[in-house]
Amino acid sequence: MFDGHNPYLVALSLAVAILGGYTGFSLAARVRGAPGLTRRLLLAGAAVFLAVGIWTMHFIGMLAAPLPQAAGYLVLPTIVSFLICALVVGVSLFFVSVGEPSEGRVIASALLLGAGIVSMHYVGIHGLAGDFTIEHDPVMVGLAALIAVGTAYGGLRILIARHDGRRLALSAVAFGLAVSGMHYTAMYGMRLQPLDSLDGASPVGLVASAEVLALIVALLCFVIAAGFLLLLVPEPRQRAVHAFAPAGIGDAAFSTDVVDVGATHPLTDARPLSPPPVTRLPVEGPDGTHFIDVAEVRGVKADAHYTLVHDGTRERMCPWSISTTEARLDPAQFLRVHRSHIVAIPHVTSVRRAGDGGIVELDGLTPHQVPVSRARIAELKTRLGLARHDARPQQAANRS
């Protein structure tokens, strides 16, 4: 069974699992902190794409297997296998997106999700119809179950960590390898035993041919690829003016990464009065708005109309824009180092050059890196005591 697989379909099944994992995790990473209906839609979309990716990978793997020519697929078990997968994925994502996910809740959700993936696989396998019986090696069944649970745990950890960019891509690759590894491990322990023609019984229920299944799988592959490509399209930058932001430092005014601190109010021709620095930042949770001490804040990242506040462990959604947040934080402790990033100076652990700009690393249980624009790298180094701002050339120019 294992040696006769079509290598091209095996490669396709792996690619589909990776794309499904990337699309699903990208949506799932946005669930925590999303408001109301948006949160439900993101949760449903993440569950659907992950379930479709897992299920489609499974049946591409089945099409790649050297099954008898007359083998068909019972429609009811095939549909049930997908419903099992979608249900357990949705429930597991819901459990870890409500409240503060504890380690026990993550492990319980991973066990549930792993059991669902294994159930989906073996229900789908026993949807095969033909003049044969199916036998499984118990050791391979146990190993496949361990791989499924490990896959689920890693995927849920990705959701909680809200990885993006390169880390999310690497996580999706790991997810695809793990899901495919679970399937092909189970297939390695599977044996088809031919039945005596006199003892064979016709399958009960509606049977679909391999050609029909291939058409369905091709359509689902298109859906996964379309979702993946849509996620690659960048969202338009929002340029709204927010209530707490002083005039002149909105997102549009920050297009050059430089703020003119001498700008005056366009109507009164006087410097606007900034509100006093806040000591706490509001963050959204599933049970309402909470407040965290600014001393815990490592960095702030723009996210359309909102921001993501990193507290050294994970990112949490703040209802303020990046400009509002910059205006309300103490400028002696925080510096906007990029169009989309603010960092807490006391929590910077390292800084290095990267192209024309730089990269800083912030401390915490989960240290993370933040880009620094070319226009702000010198000011950042001055604030860190790595460079000295020399005002004499400017003074000389003024005297002249």
Short mmCIF file of C-alpha atoms in Angstrom, two decimals:
data_model
loop_
_atom_site.label_atom_id
_atom_site.label_comp_id
_atom_site.label_asym_id
_atom_site.label_seq_id
_atom_site.Cartn_x
_atom_site.Cartn_y
_atom_site.Cartn_z
CA MET A 1 0.00 0.00 0.00
CA PHE A 2 2.62 2.57 1.05
CA ASP A 3 5.20 1.85 -1.67
CA GLY A 4 2.78 2.26 -4.58
CA HIS A 5 1.70 5.87 -3.93
CA ASN A 6 1.76 8.40 -6.78
CA PRO A 7 4.57 10.81 -5.81
CA TYR A 8 3.00 13.77 -7.62
CA LEU A 9 -0.27 13.44 -5.75
CA VAL A 10 1.64 12.97 -2.50
CA ALA A 11 3.44 16.27 -3.17
CA LEU A 12 0.12 17.93 -4.02
CA SER A 13 -1.44 16.68 -0.77
CA LEU A 14 1.45 18.19 1.20
CA ALA A 15 1.11 21.53 -0.61
CA VAL A 16 -2.65 21.63 0.05
CA ALA A 17 -2.10 20.92 3.76
CA ILE A 18 0.43 23.76 3.98
CA LEU A 19 -1.82 26.26 2.16
CA GLY A 20 -4.82 25.23 4.25
CA GLY A 21 -2.80 25.58 7.44
CA TYR A 22 -1.50 29.02 6.48
CA THR A 23 -4.95 30.30 5.53
CA GLY A 24 -6.65 28.86 8.59
CA PHE A 25 -4.02 30.03 11.06
CA SER A 26 -3.91 33.50 9.49
CA LEU A 27 -7.63 33.86 10.18
CA ALA A 28 -7.42 32.18 13.58
CA ALA A 29 -4.65 34.55 14.72
CA ARG A 30 -7.10 37.44 14.29
CA VAL A 31 -9.90 35.87 16.33
CA ARG A 32 -8.65 36.93 19.78
CA GLY A 33 -9.66 40.50 20.43
CA ALA A 34 -11.83 40.84 17.30
CA PRO A 35 -15.23 42.38 18.07
CA GLY A 36 -18.63 40.66 17.88
CA LEU A 37 -19.69 39.43 14.46
CA THR A 38 -16.21 39.82 12.98
CA ARG A 39 -14.85 37.45 15.58
CA ARG A 40 -17.48 34.81 14.79
CA LEU A 41 -16.83 35.10 11.07
CA LEU A 42 -13.07 34.79 11.59
CA LEU A 43 -13.56 31.75 13.82
CA ALA A 44 -15.86 30.10 11.29
CA GLY A 45 -13.52 30.91 8.41
CA ALA A 46 -10.49 29.55 10.26
CA ALA A 47 -12.34 26.33 11.14
CA VAL A 48 -13.58 25.85 7.58
CA PHE A 49 -10.19 26.43 5.92
CA LEU A 50 -8.32 24.22 8.38
CA ALA A 51 -10.95 21.47 8.05
CA VAL A 52 -10.99 21.72 4.26
CA GLY A 53 -7.19 21.64 4.18
CA ILE A 54 -7.00 18.55 6.41
CA TRP A 55 -9.86 16.73 4.64
CA THR A 56 -8.64 17.57 1.13
CA MET A 57 -5.10 16.50 1.97
CA HIS A 58 -6.52 13.20 3.24
CA PHE A 59 -8.46 12.41 0.08
CA ILE A 60 -5.69 13.52 -2.26
CA GLY A 61 -3.60 11.01 -0.35
CA MET A 62 -6.33 8.42 -0.93
CA LEU A 63 -6.31 9.16 -4.67
CA ALA A 64 -2.52 8.74 -4.60
CA ALA A 65 -2.80 5.27 -3.00
CA PRO A 66 -2.69 2.10 -5.14
CA LEU A 67 -6.31 1.12 -4.55
CA PRO A 68 -8.12 -1.49 -6.65
CA GLN A 69 -9.62 -0.13 -9.86
CA ALA A 70 -13.16 -0.98 -8.80
CA ALA A 71 -12.88 0.77 -5.44
CA GLY A 72 -15.44 3.46 -4.74
CA TYR A 73 -16.30 5.79 -1.87
CA LEU A 74 -19.46 5.59 0.20
CA VAL A 75 -20.95 9.08 0.17
CA LEU A 76 -22.29 9.12 3.74
CA PRO A 77 -19.05 8.18 5.55
CA THR A 78 -17.11 10.56 3.30
CA ILE A 79 -19.38 13.48 4.24
CA VAL A 80 -19.39 12.48 7.91
CA SER A 81 -15.59 12.46 7.93
CA PHE A 82 -15.56 16.11 6.81
CA LEU A 83 -18.22 17.11 9.34
CA ILE A 84 -16.21 15.51 12.15
CA CYS A 85 -13.13 17.45 11.10
CA ALA A 86 -14.96 20.79 10.82
CA LEU A 87 -16.71 20.32 14.17
CA VAL A 88 -13.64 19.47 16.23
CA VAL A 89 -11.54 22.20 14.59
CA GLY A 90 -14.21 24.81 15.33
CA VAL A 91 -14.71 23.69 18.93
CA SER A 92 -10.96 23.59 19.61
CA LEU A 93 -10.42 27.08 18.18
CA PHE A 94 -13.35 28.38 20.23
CA PHE A 95 -11.96 26.95 23.47
CA VAL A 96 -8.60 28.69 23.07
CA SER A 97 -10.09 31.98 21.86
CA VAL A 98 -12.31 32.56 24.92
CA GLY A 99 -10.66 34.19 27.93
CA GLU A 100 -7.05 33.62 28.85
CA PRO A 101 -6.07 30.18 27.46
CA SER A 102 -4.41 28.11 30.18
CA GLU A 103 -2.00 25.30 29.44
CA GLY A 104 -4.62 22.78 30.56
CA ARG A 105 -7.19 24.19 28.16
CA VAL A 106 -4.71 24.14 25.28
CA ILE A 107 -3.80 20.50 26.00
CA ALA A 108 -7.47 19.49 26.27
CA SER A 109 -8.26 21.27 22.99
CA ALA A 110 -5.27 19.59 21.33
CA LEU A 111 -6.47 16.16 22.49
CA LEU A 112 -9.94 16.90 21.13
CA LEU A 113 -8.61 18.17 17.82
CA GLY A 114 -6.17 15.26 17.47
CA ALA A 115 -8.94 12.76 18.17
CA GLY A 116 -11.08 14.50 15.56
CA ILE A 117 -8.34 14.32 12.91
CA VAL A 118 -7.80 10.62 13.61
CA SER A 119 -11.55 9.96 13.53
CA MET A 120 -11.86 11.86 10.26
CA HIS A 121 -9.10 9.73 8.74
CA TYR A 122 -10.41 6.33 9.75
CA VAL A 123 -14.05 7.16 9.03
CA GLY A 124 -12.94 8.27 5.57
CA ILE A 125 -10.83 5.13 5.14
CA HIS A 126 -13.76 2.87 5.99
CA GLY A 127 -15.84 4.74 3.45
CA LEU A 128 -13.94 2.73 0.84
CA ALA A 129 -16.19 0.25 -0.95
CA GLY A 130 -14.93 -2.78 -2.86
CA ASP A 131 -14.27 -6.51 -2.80
CA PHE A 132 -11.73 -6.27 0.02
CA THR A 133 -11.47 -5.83 3.77
CA ILE A 134 -9.33 -3.24 5.53
CA GLU A 135 -6.92 -4.11 8.33
CA HIS A 136 -4.77 -1.76 10.43
CA ASP A 137 -1.55 -2.22 12.37
CA PRO A 138 -2.34 -1.11 15.97
CA VAL A 139 1.17 0.30 16.42
CA MET A 140 0.80 2.53 13.36
CA VAL A 141 -2.66 3.61 14.52
CA GLY A 142 -1.19 4.72 17.86
CA LEU A 143 1.72 6.51 16.19
CA ALA A 144 -0.66 8.30 13.80
CA ALA A 145 -2.76 9.42 16.78
CA LEU A 146 0.32 10.84 18.53
CA ILE A 147 1.26 12.77 15.40
CA ALA A 148 -2.30 14.13 15.13
CA VAL A 149 -2.32 15.33 18.74
CA GLY A 150 1.12 16.90 18.33
CA THR A 151 -0.09 18.63 15.18
CA ALA A 152 -3.13 19.97 17.01
CA TYR A 153 -1.08 21.23 19.96
CA GLY A 154 1.41 23.02 17.72
CA GLY A 155 -1.40 24.58 15.69
CA LEU A 156 -3.20 25.90 18.75
CA ARG A 157 0.06 27.31 20.09
CA ILE A 158 0.46 29.16 16.80
CA LEU A 159 -3.00 30.63 17.27
CA ILE A 160 -2.21 31.90 20.78
CA ALA A 161 1.17 33.34 19.81
CA ARG A 162 -0.38 35.26 16.87
CA HIS A 163 2.62 34.60 14.67
CA ASP A 164 2.75 36.47 11.39
CA GLY A 165 5.01 36.83 8.39
CA ARG A 166 7.91 34.41 8.19
CA ARG A 167 7.07 32.63 11.45
CA LEU A 168 3.52 31.97 10.27
CA ALA A 169 4.82 30.56 6.99
CA LEU A 170 7.23 28.24 8.81
CA SER A 171 4.45 27.18 11.16
CA ALA A 172 2.18 26.37 8.20
CA VAL A 173 4.93 24.24 6.65
CA ALA A 174 5.35 22.36 9.94
CA PHE A 175 1.58 21.89 10.15
CA GLY A 176 1.40 20.53 6.60
CA LEU A 177 4.24 18.10 7.24
CA ALA A 178 2.62 16.91 10.47
CA VAL A 179 -0.87 16.39 8.99
CA SER A 180 0.59 14.59 5.97
CA GLY A 181 2.83 12.57 8.28
CA MET A 182 -0.21 11.45 10.28
CA HIS A 183 -2.04 10.35 7.12
CA TYR A 184 0.82 8.45 5.52
CA THR A 185 1.81 6.88 8.84
CA ALA A 186 -1.72 5.50 9.08
CA MET A 187 -1.57 4.34 5.45
CA TYR A 188 1.72 2.55 6.16
CA GLY A 189 -0.11 0.40 8.71
CA MET A 190 -3.09 -0.28 6.43
CA ARG A 191 -3.62 -3.56 4.53
CA LEU A 192 -6.27 -4.50 1.98
CA GLN A 193 -7.24 -8.17 2.07
CA PRO A 194 -9.16 -9.44 -0.99
CA LEU A 195 -12.48 -11.15 -0.40
CA ASP A 196 -13.52 -14.40 -1.96
CA SER A 197 -15.82 -13.55 -4.84
CA LEU A 198 -18.49 -15.83 -3.38
CA ASP A 199 -18.34 -14.14 0.00
CA GLY A 200 -18.23 -10.59 -1.30
CA ALA A 201 -21.17 -8.34 -0.56
CA SER A 202 -22.30 -5.30 -2.45
CA PRO A 203 -21.74 -2.02 -0.56
CA VAL A 204 -24.82 -0.56 1.06
CA GLY A 205 -25.49 3.09 0.28
CA LEU A 206 -24.66 5.61 -2.42
CA VAL A 207 -21.17 5.08 -3.87
CA ALA A 208 -19.08 7.74 -5.64
CA SER A 209 -16.34 6.82 -8.07
CA ALA A 210 -12.75 7.96 -7.76
CA GLU A 211 -13.36 10.34 -10.69
CA VAL A 212 -16.19 12.10 -8.86
CA LEU A 213 -14.06 12.41 -5.72
CA ALA A 214 -11.22 13.84 -7.81
CA LEU A 215 -13.53 16.58 -9.13
CA ILE A 216 -14.64 17.49 -5.60
CA VAL A 217 -11.05 17.52 -4.37
CA ALA A 218 -10.00 19.72 -7.31
CA LEU A 219 -12.73 22.23 -6.45
CA LEU A 220 -11.65 22.34 -2.80
CA CYS A 221 -8.02 22.82 -3.85
CA PHE A 222 -9.16 25.85 -5.83
CA VAL A 223 -11.00 27.23 -2.76
CA ILE A 224 -7.92 26.81 -0.57
CA ALA A 225 -5.65 28.44 -3.15
CA ALA A 226 -8.09 31.34 -3.58
CA GLY A 227 -8.25 31.92 0.19
CA PHE A 228 -4.46 31.81 0.43
CA LEU A 229 -4.03 34.33 -2.39
CA LEU A 230 -6.65 36.67 -0.90
CA LEU A 231 -4.71 36.73 2.37
CA LEU A 232 -1.62 37.87 0.47
CA VAL A 233 -3.41 40.99 -0.78
CA PRO A 234 -2.40 43.86 1.54
CA GLU A 235 -5.17 45.73 3.32
CA PRO A 236 -5.54 49.44 2.46
CA ARG A 237 -4.03 51.73 5.06
CA GLN A 238 -6.63 53.55 7.09
CA ARG A 239 -6.14 57.31 7.43
CA ALA A 240 -8.83 58.23 9.93
CA VAL A 241 -8.42 61.06 12.43
CA HIS A 242 -8.87 59.85 16.02
CA ALA A 243 -10.18 61.73 19.01
CA PHE A 244 -7.08 61.64 21.19
CA ALA A 245 -4.51 62.28 18.45
CA PRO A 246 -3.07 65.80 18.35
CA ALA A 247 -3.25 67.43 14.93
CA GLY A 248 -0.28 66.91 12.69
CA ILE A 249 0.79 63.44 13.80
CA GLY A 250 -1.89 61.26 12.19
CA ASP A 251 -1.05 58.34 9.93
CA ALA A 252 -1.08 60.53 6.83
CA ALA A 253 1.28 63.03 8.42
CA PHE A 254 3.60 60.18 9.34
CA SER A 255 4.14 59.05 5.75
CA THR A 256 7.82 60.02 5.85
CA ASP A 257 8.46 58.41 9.26
CA VAL A 258 9.24 61.88 10.67
CA VAL A 259 7.01 64.00 12.92
CA ASP A 260 7.39 67.76 12.82
CA VAL A 261 7.34 68.57 16.54
CA GLY A 262 7.17 72.27 15.75
CA ALA A 263 3.94 72.04 13.77
CA THR A 264 1.09 74.28 14.90
CA HIS A 265 -2.61 73.74 14.96
CA PRO A 266 -4.03 74.49 11.47
CA LEU A 267 -6.95 76.54 12.84
CA THR A 268 -5.57 78.40 15.86
CA ASP A 269 -1.93 78.66 14.72
CA ALA A 270 -0.94 77.54 18.20
CA ARG A 271 0.59 74.34 19.52
CA PRO A 272 -2.18 71.86 20.48
CA LEU A 273 -2.49 70.83 24.08
CA SER A 274 -1.66 67.13 24.47
CA PRO A 275 -3.44 65.13 27.17
CA PRO A 276 -1.24 63.89 30.03
CA PRO A 277 0.45 60.49 29.52
CA VAL A 278 -1.67 57.53 30.52
CA THR A 279 -0.57 54.93 33.03
CA ARG A 280 -2.70 52.12 31.59
CA LEU A 281 -3.72 51.04 28.09
CA PRO A 282 -7.15 49.56 27.23
CA VAL A 283 -7.13 46.11 25.62
CA GLU A 284 -10.09 44.13 24.35
CA GLY A 285 -10.95 40.71 25.72
CA PRO A 286 -13.80 38.30 25.07
CA ASP A 287 -15.53 39.47 28.25
CA GLY A 288 -15.01 43.21 27.77
CA THR A 289 -12.30 45.85 27.96
CA HIS A 290 -9.37 45.40 30.34
CA PHE A 291 -6.48 47.70 31.23
CA ILE A 292 -2.79 46.86 31.43
CA ASP A 293 -0.07 48.94 33.06
CA VAL A 294 2.14 50.76 30.57
CA ALA A 295 5.15 49.34 32.44
CA GLU A 296 4.19 45.94 30.99
CA VAL A 297 4.05 47.23 27.42
CA ARG A 298 7.00 46.25 25.23
CA GLY A 299 5.78 47.47 21.89
CA VAL A 300 2.74 48.64 19.94
CA LYS A 301 1.99 47.69 16.33
CA ALA A 302 -0.54 49.36 14.02
CA ASP A 303 -3.43 47.18 12.83
CA ALA A 304 -5.72 49.31 10.61
CA HIS A 305 -7.90 51.45 12.96
CA TYR A 306 -6.56 49.59 15.99
CA THR A 307 -3.23 48.51 17.47
CA LEU A 308 -1.74 45.33 18.87
CA VAL A 309 -0.03 45.77 22.24
CA HIS A 310 2.74 43.31 23.08
CA ASP A 311 3.08 42.70 26.82
CA GLY A 312 6.14 40.45 26.64
CA THR A 313 4.04 37.31 26.25
CA ARG A 314 1.55 37.89 23.47
CA GLU A 315 -0.23 40.58 21.45
CA ARG A 316 -3.53 42.04 22.62
CA MET A 317 -5.85 44.30 20.66
CA CYS A 318 -6.12 47.94 21.74
CA PRO A 319 -9.02 50.06 20.40
CA TRP A 320 -6.76 53.10 19.89
CA SER A 321 -5.01 53.89 16.63
CA ILE A 322 -1.22 54.03 16.42
CA SER A 323 -1.35 57.86 16.43
CA THR A 324 -3.68 57.97 19.43
CA THR A 325 -1.50 55.53 21.32
CA GLU A 326 1.65 57.52 20.55
CA ALA A 327 -0.03 60.70 21.77
CA ARG A 328 -1.16 59.14 25.05
CA LEU A 329 2.11 57.38 25.97
CA ASP A 330 4.95 59.07 27.83
CA PRO A 331 7.47 60.24 25.19
CA ALA A 332 10.25 59.81 27.74
CA GLN A 333 9.59 56.06 27.85
CA PHE A 334 8.26 55.29 24.35
CA LEU A 335 9.49 56.09 20.85
CA ARG A 336 7.78 55.59 17.50
CA VAL A 337 10.52 53.90 15.52
CA HIS A 338 8.51 53.12 12.40
CA ARG A 339 5.28 54.10 10.69
CA SER A 340 3.60 51.08 12.31
CA HIS A 341 5.64 50.49 15.47
CA ILE A 342 6.23 52.06 18.89
CA VAL A 343 8.75 50.57 21.32
CA ALA A 344 9.32 50.93 25.06
CA ILE A 345 12.87 52.20 25.45
CA PRO A 346 13.47 50.49 28.85
CA HIS A 347 12.63 47.09 27.33
CA VAL A 348 15.03 47.25 24.36
CA THR A 349 17.61 44.49 24.74
CA SER A 350 19.49 44.83 21.45
CA VAL A 351 19.66 46.94 18.31
CA ARG A 352 21.35 46.21 15.00
CA ARG A 353 21.55 47.56 11.50
CA ALA A 354 19.33 46.07 8.80
CA GLY A 355 19.67 47.70 5.41
CA ASP A 356 19.12 51.46 5.70
CA GLY A 357 17.26 51.06 9.00
CA GLY A 358 17.58 48.72 11.92
CA ILE A 359 15.95 46.06 14.08
CA VAL A 360 15.46 46.15 17.85
CA GLU A 361 14.64 43.22 20.10
CA LEU A 362 12.37 43.69 23.11
CA ASP A 363 12.53 41.57 26.25
CA GLY A 364 9.81 39.36 27.72
CA LEU A 365 8.84 35.70 27.97
CA THR A 366 8.51 35.73 24.19
CA PRO A 367 11.05 38.30 22.90
CA HIS A 368 10.15 39.79 19.56
CA GLN A 369 11.83 42.00 17.00
CA VAL A 370 10.63 45.34 15.65
CA PRO A 371 11.83 47.17 12.52
CA VAL A 372 13.28 50.68 12.79
CA SER A 373 12.96 53.09 9.89
CA ARG A 374 16.01 54.85 8.46
CA ALA A 375 14.74 58.23 9.70
CA ARG A 376 14.50 57.00 13.30
CA ILE A 377 17.59 54.84 13.76
CA ALA A 378 19.78 57.79 14.84
CA GLU A 379 17.22 59.05 17.37
CA LEU A 380 16.79 55.57 18.78
CA LYS A 381 20.53 55.16 19.28
CA THR A 382 20.66 58.55 20.99
CA ARG A 383 17.87 57.53 23.36
CA LEU A 384 19.73 54.29 24.13
CA GLY A 385 22.96 56.15 24.84
CA LEU A 386 24.71 54.72 21.77
CA ALA A 387 25.11 58.07 20.04
CA ARG A 388 25.30 61.69 21.15
CA HIS A 389 23.17 64.33 19.52
CA ASP A 390 25.52 67.17 18.70
CA ALA A 391 23.66 70.46 18.41
CA ARG A 392 26.78 72.57 17.63
CA PRO A 393 26.55 72.31 13.82
CA GLN A 394 22.94 73.46 13.95
CA GLN A 395 23.82 76.32 16.32
CA ALA A 396 26.63 77.41 14.01
CA ALA A 397 24.24 77.38 11.07
CA ASN A 398 21.79 79.55 13.00
CA ARG A 399 24.50 82.11 13.84
CA SER A 400 25.49 82.31 10.22
#
